[in-house]
Amino acid sequence: MSDRDDLKAFFSRHVEENMDALYGVAYRLTRNAADAEDLLGEAVARAWAAIGSLADRDRFRPWLFRILRNCFISDYRRQSVRPIEQSLDDVMFTENGEQDLAAWLCDQPDEFLNWWAEPEREFYNDALGDRIMAAIDALPEVFQTTVLLVNVDGLSYDEAAEALGVPPGTIRSRMKRGRTLLQKALWAQAVDAGLAVCIRTGPDDE
Amino acid sequence: MNDDHVYDSDIGCMEAINSLYAYLDGELGDDVSIEQVETHLQHCRSCYTRAEIERALNEHLRRGAKRAAPAGARDRLRRLIDDL
């Protein structure tokens, strides 16, 4: 087998192994199946053309995710009606944003925690699943992509950093911010849906 | 509002929350140890519940957000790679 054949077999195998995850990211970015398929095809073609730049084969996955995202940014983002960067909550861009976030979480009423801890919450699990995905969809893209890469596709923080072209510390920060925004959105949805009215105190308060 | 509970050899709520996501993702660095976070979670009901929420969210994300590539897309991609 020639070097090229060996390389192509490696490439094909790893694209195949990551196809669902890549398609999932492409779909989340483009928000429709046809564009996701086109984006994925473009990314794979570009990846093969640039395969010589892959210094470490063990880093294939983050390398390919990064090409996919770069394809989206260069070819699709301009067409997207969704702004890639959205204005964030006031707690997000302060000079001491990290501490502000932790403070925001600490300040959340135990009502929220108790609502989640309620056994009856199981009753709402199906509806909750839809709400979580709606909340994920509503996240600013930069946080949404990070949360999905880590929590859905299972990339490590290092891999996600490589895929997104940012330092690992930024991934940690984005995870915290993204998940905080997610909690805020879910709580707001719970209140809007009237579910929060069902709250009773937890076992420690009985 | 939750008090910033601190126990012997324990970190506070703020520090625990700051480290919670990295802890749950298995990515905790050297600044705060796994043991410190776990000790705090054992003692602080609010933070423990929050950790449980995040674990549940992780599970929902793992199960709910996965999207399999349609057969047509897979076939198209395989043909594309064959032709490279």
mmCIF file of C-alpha atoms in Angstrom:
data_model
loop_
_atom_site.group_PDB
_atom_site.id
_atom_site.type_symbol
_atom_site.label_atom_id
_atom_site.label_comp_id
_atom_site.label_asym_id
_atom_site.label_seq_id
_atom_site.Cartn_x
_atom_site.Cartn_y
_atom_site.Cartn_z
ATOM 1 C CA MET A 1 0.000 0.000 0.000
ATOM 2 C CA SER A 2 1.405 3.400 -0.995
ATOM 3 C CA ASP A 3 1.803 6.230 1.477
ATOM 4 C CA ARG A 4 -1.100 7.986 -0.188
ATOM 5 C CA ASP A 5 -3.309 4.926 0.091
ATOM 6 C CA ASP A 6 -2.348 4.549 3.713
ATOM 7 C CA LEU A 7 -3.108 8.194 4.372
ATOM 8 C CA LYS A 8 -6.418 8.001 2.572
ATOM 9 C CA ALA A 9 -7.431 4.887 4.495
ATOM 10 C CA PHE A 10 -6.608 6.691 7.724
ATOM 11 C CA PHE A 11 -8.539 9.767 6.586
ATOM 12 C CA SER A 12 -11.568 7.791 5.469
ATOM 13 C CA ARG A 13 -11.696 5.745 8.654
ATOM 14 C CA HIS A 14 -11.542 8.749 10.939
ATOM 15 C CA VAL A 15 -14.066 10.785 8.973
ATOM 16 C CA GLU A 16 -16.402 7.807 9.150
ATOM 17 C CA GLU A 17 -15.889 7.450 12.907
ATOM 18 C CA ASN A 18 -16.660 11.126 13.458
ATOM 19 C CA MET A 19 -19.359 11.541 10.835
ATOM 20 C CA ASP A 20 -22.322 11.792 13.200
ATOM 21 C CA ALA A 21 -20.562 14.256 15.454
ATOM 22 C CA LEU A 22 -19.387 16.329 12.502
ATOM 23 C CA TYR A 23 -22.847 16.317 10.973
ATOM 24 C CA GLY A 24 -24.342 17.281 14.331
ATOM 25 C CA VAL A 25 -22.065 20.288 14.611
ATOM 26 C CA ALA A 26 -22.686 21.232 10.967
ATOM 27 C CA TYR A 27 -26.429 21.010 11.512
ATOM 28 C CA ARG A 28 -26.294 23.123 14.634
ATOM 29 C CA LEU A 29 -24.252 25.726 12.815
ATOM 30 C CA THR A 30 -26.299 25.890 9.619
ATOM 31 C CA ARG A 31 -29.655 24.889 11.095
ATOM 32 C CA ASN A 32 -30.791 22.947 8.092
ATOM 33 C CA ALA A 33 -29.990 19.520 6.674
ATOM 34 C CA ALA A 34 -29.060 20.584 3.146
ATOM 35 C CA ASP A 35 -26.566 23.223 4.277
ATOM 36 C CA ALA A 36 -25.181 20.871 6.926
ATOM 37 C CA GLU A 37 -24.505 18.253 4.287
ATOM 38 C CA ASP A 38 -22.866 20.801 1.982
ATOM 39 C CA LEU A 39 -20.783 22.219 4.809
ATOM 40 C CA LEU A 40 -19.624 18.777 5.835
ATOM 41 C CA GLY A 41 -18.675 17.898 2.268
ATOM 42 C CA GLU A 42 -16.745 21.130 1.848
ATOM 43 C CA ALA A 43 -14.955 20.621 5.148
ATOM 44 C CA VAL A 44 -13.934 17.067 4.281
ATOM 45 C CA ALA A 45 -12.661 18.128 0.867
ATOM 46 C CA ARG A 46 -10.655 20.951 2.422
ATOM 47 C CA ALA A 47 -9.353 18.652 5.117
ATOM 48 C CA TRP A 48 -8.034 16.201 2.567
ATOM 49 C CA ALA A 49 -6.398 19.026 0.614
ATOM 50 C CA ALA A 50 -4.716 20.160 3.824
ATOM 51 C CA ILE A 51 -3.909 16.724 5.229
ATOM 52 C CA GLY A 52 -0.215 17.531 5.016
ATOM 53 C CA SER A 53 -0.697 20.141 7.735
ATOM 54 C CA LEU A 54 -1.873 17.504 10.225
ATOM 55 C CA ALA A 55 1.264 17.133 12.299
ATOM 56 C CA ASP A 56 -0.101 14.601 14.784
ATOM 57 C CA ARG A 57 -2.581 11.976 13.651
ATOM 58 C CA ASP A 58 -3.834 11.622 17.207
ATOM 59 C CA ARG A 59 -5.167 15.168 16.861
ATOM 60 C CA PHE A 60 -7.242 14.380 13.771
ATOM 61 C CA ARG A 61 -10.579 14.949 15.452
ATOM 62 C CA PRO A 62 -10.003 18.498 16.757
ATOM 63 C CA TRP A 63 -8.145 19.317 13.532
ATOM 64 C CA LEU A 64 -11.151 18.303 11.438
ATOM 65 C CA PHE A 65 -13.632 20.088 13.710
ATOM 66 C CA ARG A 66 -11.557 23.204 13.319
ATOM 67 C CA ILE A 67 -11.644 22.970 9.530
ATOM 68 C CA LEU A 68 -15.412 22.445 9.680
ATOM 69 C CA ARG A 69 -15.876 25.511 11.799
ATOM 70 C CA ASN A 70 -13.544 27.582 9.622
ATOM 71 C CA CYS A 71 -15.534 26.523 6.561
ATOM 72 C CA PHE A 72 -18.703 27.673 8.249
ATOM 73 C CA ILE A 73 -17.174 30.996 9.202
ATOM 74 C CA SER A 74 -15.774 31.677 5.755
ATOM 75 C CA ASP A 75 -18.565 30.303 3.580
ATOM 76 C CA TYR A 76 -21.774 30.142 5.543
ATOM 77 C CA ARG A 77 -21.767 32.653 8.317
ATOM 78 C CA ARG A 78 -22.255 35.555 5.939
ATOM 79 C CA GLN A 79 -25.434 33.929 4.652
ATOM 80 C CA SER A 80 -26.770 33.134 8.086
ATOM 81 C CA VAL A 81 -29.559 35.193 9.502
ATOM 82 C CA ARG A 82 -28.282 34.324 12.940
ATOM 83 C CA PRO A 83 -25.603 36.618 14.278
ATOM 84 C CA ILE A 84 -22.527 34.641 15.268
ATOM 85 C CA GLU A 85 -21.852 36.885 18.227
ATOM 86 C CA GLN A 86 -24.793 38.131 20.202
ATOM 87 C CA SER A 87 -24.849 40.640 22.966
ATOM 88 C CA LEU A 88 -24.509 38.787 26.224
ATOM 89 C CA ASP A 89 -26.027 39.297 29.597
ATOM 90 C CA ASP A 90 -24.636 42.083 31.630
ATOM 91 C CA VAL A 91 -22.818 39.668 33.924
ATOM 92 C CA MET A 92 -20.801 38.267 31.064
ATOM 93 C CA PHE A 93 -18.553 41.073 29.977
ATOM 94 C CA THR A 94 -17.500 42.772 33.134
ATOM 95 C CA GLU A 95 -13.856 43.089 34.028
ATOM 96 C CA ASN A 96 -14.296 40.493 36.720
ATOM 97 C CA GLY A 97 -16.617 38.281 34.711
ATOM 98 C CA GLU A 98 -15.585 34.974 36.216
ATOM 99 C CA GLN A 99 -16.297 36.007 39.778
ATOM 100 C CA ASP A 100 -19.489 37.728 38.676
ATOM 101 C CA LEU A 101 -20.682 34.500 37.146
ATOM 102 C CA ALA A 102 -19.985 32.520 40.273
ATOM 103 C CA ALA A 103 -21.707 35.223 42.286
ATOM 104 C CA TRP A 104 -24.713 35.095 39.978
ATOM 105 C CA LEU A 105 -24.996 31.355 40.481
ATOM 106 C CA CYS A 106 -24.591 31.696 44.232
ATOM 107 C CA ASP A 107 -27.332 34.301 44.236
ATOM 108 C CA GLN A 108 -29.828 32.059 42.521
ATOM 109 C CA PRO A 109 -32.692 31.226 44.834
ATOM 110 C CA ASP A 110 -32.780 27.737 46.266
ATOM 111 C CA GLU A 111 -36.218 27.676 44.674
ATOM 112 C CA PHE A 112 -34.500 26.870 41.406
ATOM 113 C CA LEU A 113 -32.442 24.104 42.928
ATOM 114 C CA ASN A 114 -35.424 22.672 44.750
ATOM 115 C CA TRP A 115 -37.486 22.649 41.598
ATOM 116 C CA TRP A 116 -34.845 20.492 39.958
ATOM 117 C CA ALA A 117 -34.509 18.273 42.994
ATOM 118 C CA GLU A 118 -38.219 17.516 43.150
ATOM 119 C CA PRO A 119 -39.053 13.871 42.419
ATOM 120 C CA GLU A 120 -41.986 15.089 40.345
ATOM 121 C CA ARG A 121 -39.468 16.675 38.004
ATOM 122 C CA GLU A 122 -39.184 13.280 36.373
ATOM 123 C CA PHE A 123 -42.709 13.800 35.145
ATOM 124 C CA TYR A 124 -41.507 16.701 33.071
ATOM 125 C CA ASN A 125 -38.417 15.012 31.716
ATOM 126 C CA ASP A 126 -39.672 14.634 28.179
ATOM 127 C CA ALA A 127 -40.780 18.230 27.990
ATOM 128 C CA LEU A 128 -37.594 19.227 29.739
ATOM 129 C CA GLY A 129 -35.521 17.568 27.042
ATOM 130 C CA ASP A 130 -37.150 19.773 24.430
ATOM 131 C CA ARG A 131 -36.646 22.828 26.597
ATOM 132 C CA ILE A 132 -32.986 22.062 27.057
ATOM 133 C CA MET A 133 -32.460 21.796 23.327
ATOM 134 C CA ALA A 134 -34.392 25.007 22.749
ATOM 135 C CA ALA A 135 -32.211 26.706 25.326
ATOM 136 C CA ILE A 136 -29.081 25.298 23.685
ATOM 137 C CA ASP A 137 -30.259 26.580 20.318
ATOM 138 C CA ALA A 138 -30.751 30.024 21.818
ATOM 139 C CA LEU A 139 -27.225 30.234 23.244
ATOM 140 C CA PRO A 140 -24.808 32.596 21.541
ATOM 141 C CA GLU A 141 -22.945 30.545 18.958
ATOM 142 C CA VAL A 142 -19.594 30.778 20.663
ATOM 143 C CA PHE A 143 -20.965 29.148 23.830
ATOM 144 C CA GLN A 144 -23.293 26.766 22.031
ATOM 145 C CA THR A 145 -20.501 25.279 19.934
ATOM 146 C CA THR A 146 -18.235 24.879 22.934
ATOM 147 C CA VAL A 147 -20.891 23.189 25.063
ATOM 148 C CA LEU A 148 -21.859 20.847 22.227
ATOM 149 C CA LEU A 149 -18.285 19.908 21.390
ATOM 150 C CA VAL A 150 -17.537 19.057 25.006
ATOM 151 C CA ASN A 151 -20.818 17.741 26.383
ATOM 152 C CA VAL A 152 -22.292 16.107 23.281
ATOM 153 C CA ASP A 153 -19.329 15.136 21.136
ATOM 154 C CA GLY A 154 -17.064 14.354 24.069
ATOM 155 C CA LEU A 155 -14.070 16.465 23.115
ATOM 156 C CA SER A 156 -11.665 17.235 25.923
ATOM 157 C CA TYR A 157 -11.069 20.886 26.766
ATOM 158 C CA ASP A 158 -7.724 20.632 24.940
ATOM 159 C CA GLU A 159 -9.358 19.155 21.865
ATOM 160 C CA ALA A 160 -12.150 21.726 21.888
ATOM 161 C CA ALA A 161 -9.555 24.475 22.239
ATOM 162 C CA GLU A 162 -7.712 23.135 19.237
ATOM 163 C CA ALA A 163 -10.946 22.785 17.258
ATOM 164 C CA LEU A 164 -11.962 26.358 17.997
ATOM 165 C CA GLY A 165 -8.500 27.885 17.840
ATOM 166 C CA VAL A 166 -8.541 29.276 21.376
ATOM 167 C CA PRO A 167 -6.523 28.576 24.544
ATOM 168 C CA PRO A 168 -7.803 25.767 26.839
ATOM 169 C CA GLY A 169 -8.538 28.334 29.532
ATOM 170 C CA THR A 170 -11.016 29.976 27.183
ATOM 171 C CA ILE A 171 -12.875 26.686 26.823
ATOM 172 C CA ARG A 172 -13.144 26.382 30.584
ATOM 173 C CA SER A 173 -14.475 29.928 30.766
ATOM 174 C CA ARG A 174 -16.895 29.381 27.889
ATOM 175 C CA MET A 175 -18.196 26.199 29.458
ATOM 176 C CA LYS A 176 -18.959 28.035 32.643
ATOM 177 C CA ARG A 177 -20.587 30.942 30.866
ATOM 178 C CA GLY A 178 -22.501 28.759 28.450
ATOM 179 C CA ARG A 179 -23.827 26.518 31.186
ATOM 180 C CA THR A 180 -24.743 29.514 33.315
ATOM 181 C CA LEU A 181 -26.732 31.004 30.440
ATOM 182 C CA LEU A 182 -28.359 27.622 29.960
ATOM 183 C CA GLN A 183 -29.468 27.532 33.579
ATOM 184 C CA LYS A 184 -30.839 31.047 33.321
ATOM 185 C CA ALA A 185 -32.796 30.164 30.200
ATOM 186 C CA LEU A 186 -34.190 26.976 31.722
ATOM 187 C CA TRP A 187 -35.266 28.738 34.850
ATOM 188 C CA ALA A 188 -36.996 31.434 32.813
ATOM 189 C CA GLN A 189 -38.743 28.746 30.773
ATOM 190 C CA ALA A 190 -39.814 26.925 33.928
ATOM 191 C CA VAL A 191 -41.351 30.098 35.279
ATOM 192 C CA ASP A 192 -43.022 30.927 31.965
ATOM 193 C CA ALA A 193 -44.442 27.421 31.725
ATOM 194 C CA GLY A 194 -45.792 27.603 35.248
ATOM 195 C CA LEU A 195 -43.715 24.606 36.297
ATOM 196 C CA ALA A 196 -41.905 26.584 38.941
ATOM 197 C CA VAL A 197 -45.211 27.000 40.751
ATOM 198 C CA CYS A 198 -44.951 23.284 41.631
ATOM 199 C CA ILE A 199 -41.913 23.921 43.784
ATOM 200 C CA ARG A 200 -41.922 22.557 47.276
ATOM 201 C CA THR A 201 -39.086 22.683 49.687
ATOM 202 C CA GLY A 202 -36.477 19.932 49.707
ATOM 203 C CA PRO A 203 -35.850 17.271 52.360
ATOM 204 C CA ASP A 204 -33.549 19.434 54.467
ATOM 205 C CA ASP A 205 -36.334 21.963 54.962
ATOM 206 C CA GLU A 206 -39.087 19.565 55.900
ATOM 207 C CA MET B 1 -29.287 33.520 48.505
ATOM 208 C CA ASN B 2 -26.921 30.773 49.484
ATOM 209 C CA ASP B 3 -24.420 31.450 52.183
ATOM 210 C CA ASP B 4 -20.824 30.883 51.243
ATOM 211 C CA HIS B 5 -20.531 27.709 53.291
ATOM 212 C CA VAL B 6 -16.991 26.870 54.323
ATOM 213 C CA TYR B 7 -16.005 23.798 56.310
ATOM 214 C CA ASP B 8 -12.685 22.545 57.562
ATOM 215 C CA SER B 9 -10.271 22.115 54.662
ATOM 216 C CA ASP B 10 -13.087 23.156 52.388
ATOM 217 C CA ILE B 11 -13.417 25.684 49.618
ATOM 218 C CA GLY B 12 -16.344 28.106 49.536
ATOM 219 C CA CYS B 13 -19.414 28.049 47.295
ATOM 220 C CA MET B 14 -17.932 30.580 44.897
ATOM 221 C CA GLU B 15 -14.790 28.556 44.382
ATOM 222 C CA ALA B 16 -16.758 25.331 44.141
ATOM 223 C CA ILE B 17 -19.055 26.749 41.485
ATOM 224 C CA ASN B 18 -16.104 28.200 39.611
ATOM 225 C CA SER B 19 -14.625 24.706 39.444
ATOM 226 C CA LEU B 20 -17.854 22.733 39.099
ATOM 227 C CA TYR B 21 -18.042 22.436 35.311
ATOM 228 C CA ALA B 22 -14.388 21.490 34.931
ATOM 229 C CA TYR B 23 -14.886 18.975 37.767
ATOM 230 C CA LEU B 24 -17.896 17.369 36.110
ATOM 231 C CA ASP B 25 -16.144 17.346 32.732
ATOM 232 C CA GLY B 26 -13.080 15.672 34.235
ATOM 233 C CA GLU B 27 -10.998 18.731 33.433
ATOM 234 C CA LEU B 28 -10.176 20.136 36.825
ATOM 235 C CA GLY B 29 -6.784 21.791 36.881
ATOM 236 C CA ASP B 30 -4.289 22.099 39.675
ATOM 237 C CA ASP B 31 -5.749 25.228 41.255
ATOM 238 C CA VAL B 32 -8.577 23.413 43.012
ATOM 239 C CA SER B 33 -8.386 19.691 43.694
ATOM 240 C CA ILE B 34 -11.053 17.127 43.023
ATOM 241 C CA GLU B 35 -11.018 16.322 46.721
ATOM 242 C CA GLN B 36 -11.716 19.932 47.638
ATOM 243 C CA VAL B 37 -14.704 20.118 45.307
ATOM 244 C CA GLU B 38 -16.057 16.781 46.507
ATOM 245 C CA THR B 39 -15.647 17.744 50.144
ATOM 246 C CA HIS B 40 -17.596 20.912 49.504
ATOM 247 C CA LEU B 41 -20.339 19.061 47.656
ATOM 248 C CA GLN B 42 -20.664 16.631 50.542
ATOM 249 C CA HIS B 43 -21.295 19.482 52.957
ATOM 250 C CA CYS B 44 -23.212 22.062 50.926
ATOM 251 C CA ARG B 45 -26.717 21.133 49.924
ATOM 252 C CA SER B 46 -27.114 23.975 47.439
ATOM 253 C CA CYS B 47 -23.918 23.178 45.582
ATOM 254 C CA TYR B 48 -24.636 19.458 45.730
ATOM 255 C CA THR B 49 -28.039 20.041 44.152
ATOM 256 C CA ARG B 50 -26.480 22.296 41.547
ATOM 257 C CA ALA B 51 -23.972 19.592 40.699
ATOM 258 C CA GLU B 52 -26.839 17.124 40.330
ATOM 259 C CA ILE B 53 -28.588 19.566 38.005
ATOM 260 C CA GLU B 54 -25.507 19.834 35.889
ATOM 261 C CA ARG B 55 -25.086 16.078 35.780
ATOM 262 C CA ALA B 56 -28.708 15.749 34.654
ATOM 263 C CA LEU B 57 -28.147 18.422 32.021
ATOM 264 C CA ASN B 58 -25.057 16.612 30.784
ATOM 265 C CA GLU B 59 -27.065 13.439 30.456
ATOM 266 C CA HIS B 60 -29.836 15.233 28.572
ATOM 267 C CA LEU B 61 -27.266 16.767 26.259
ATOM 268 C CA ARG B 62 -25.575 13.448 25.610
ATOM 269 C CA ARG B 63 -28.875 11.765 24.828
ATOM 270 C CA GLY B 64 -30.826 14.582 23.254
ATOM 271 C CA ALA B 65 -28.388 16.558 21.195
ATOM 272 C CA LYS B 66 -26.803 13.787 19.221
ATOM 273 C CA ARG B 67 -27.856 13.926 15.614
ATOM 274 C CA ALA B 68 -27.007 11.029 13.340
ATOM 275 C CA ALA B 69 -25.942 11.886 9.817
ATOM 276 C CA PRO B 70 -28.725 10.850 7.413
ATOM 277 C CA ALA B 71 -27.982 7.898 5.165
ATOM 278 C CA GLY B 72 -27.934 10.140 2.104
ATOM 279 C CA ALA B 73 -25.343 12.428 3.635
ATOM 280 C CA ARG B 74 -23.188 9.471 4.648
ATOM 281 C CA ASP B 75 -23.318 8.005 1.172
ATOM 282 C CA ARG B 76 -22.481 11.333 -0.406
ATOM 283 C CA LEU B 77 -19.524 11.818 1.885
ATOM 284 C CA ARG B 78 -18.220 8.308 1.225
ATOM 285 C CA ARG B 79 -18.406 8.911 -2.515
ATOM 286 C CA LEU B 80 -16.642 12.218 -2.063
ATOM 287 C CA ILE B 81 -13.798 10.556 -0.163
ATOM 288 C CA ASP B 82 -13.564 7.761 -2.738
ATOM 289 C CA ASP B 83 -13.128 10.371 -5.443
ATOM 290 C CA LEU B 84 -10.457 12.339 -3.621
#
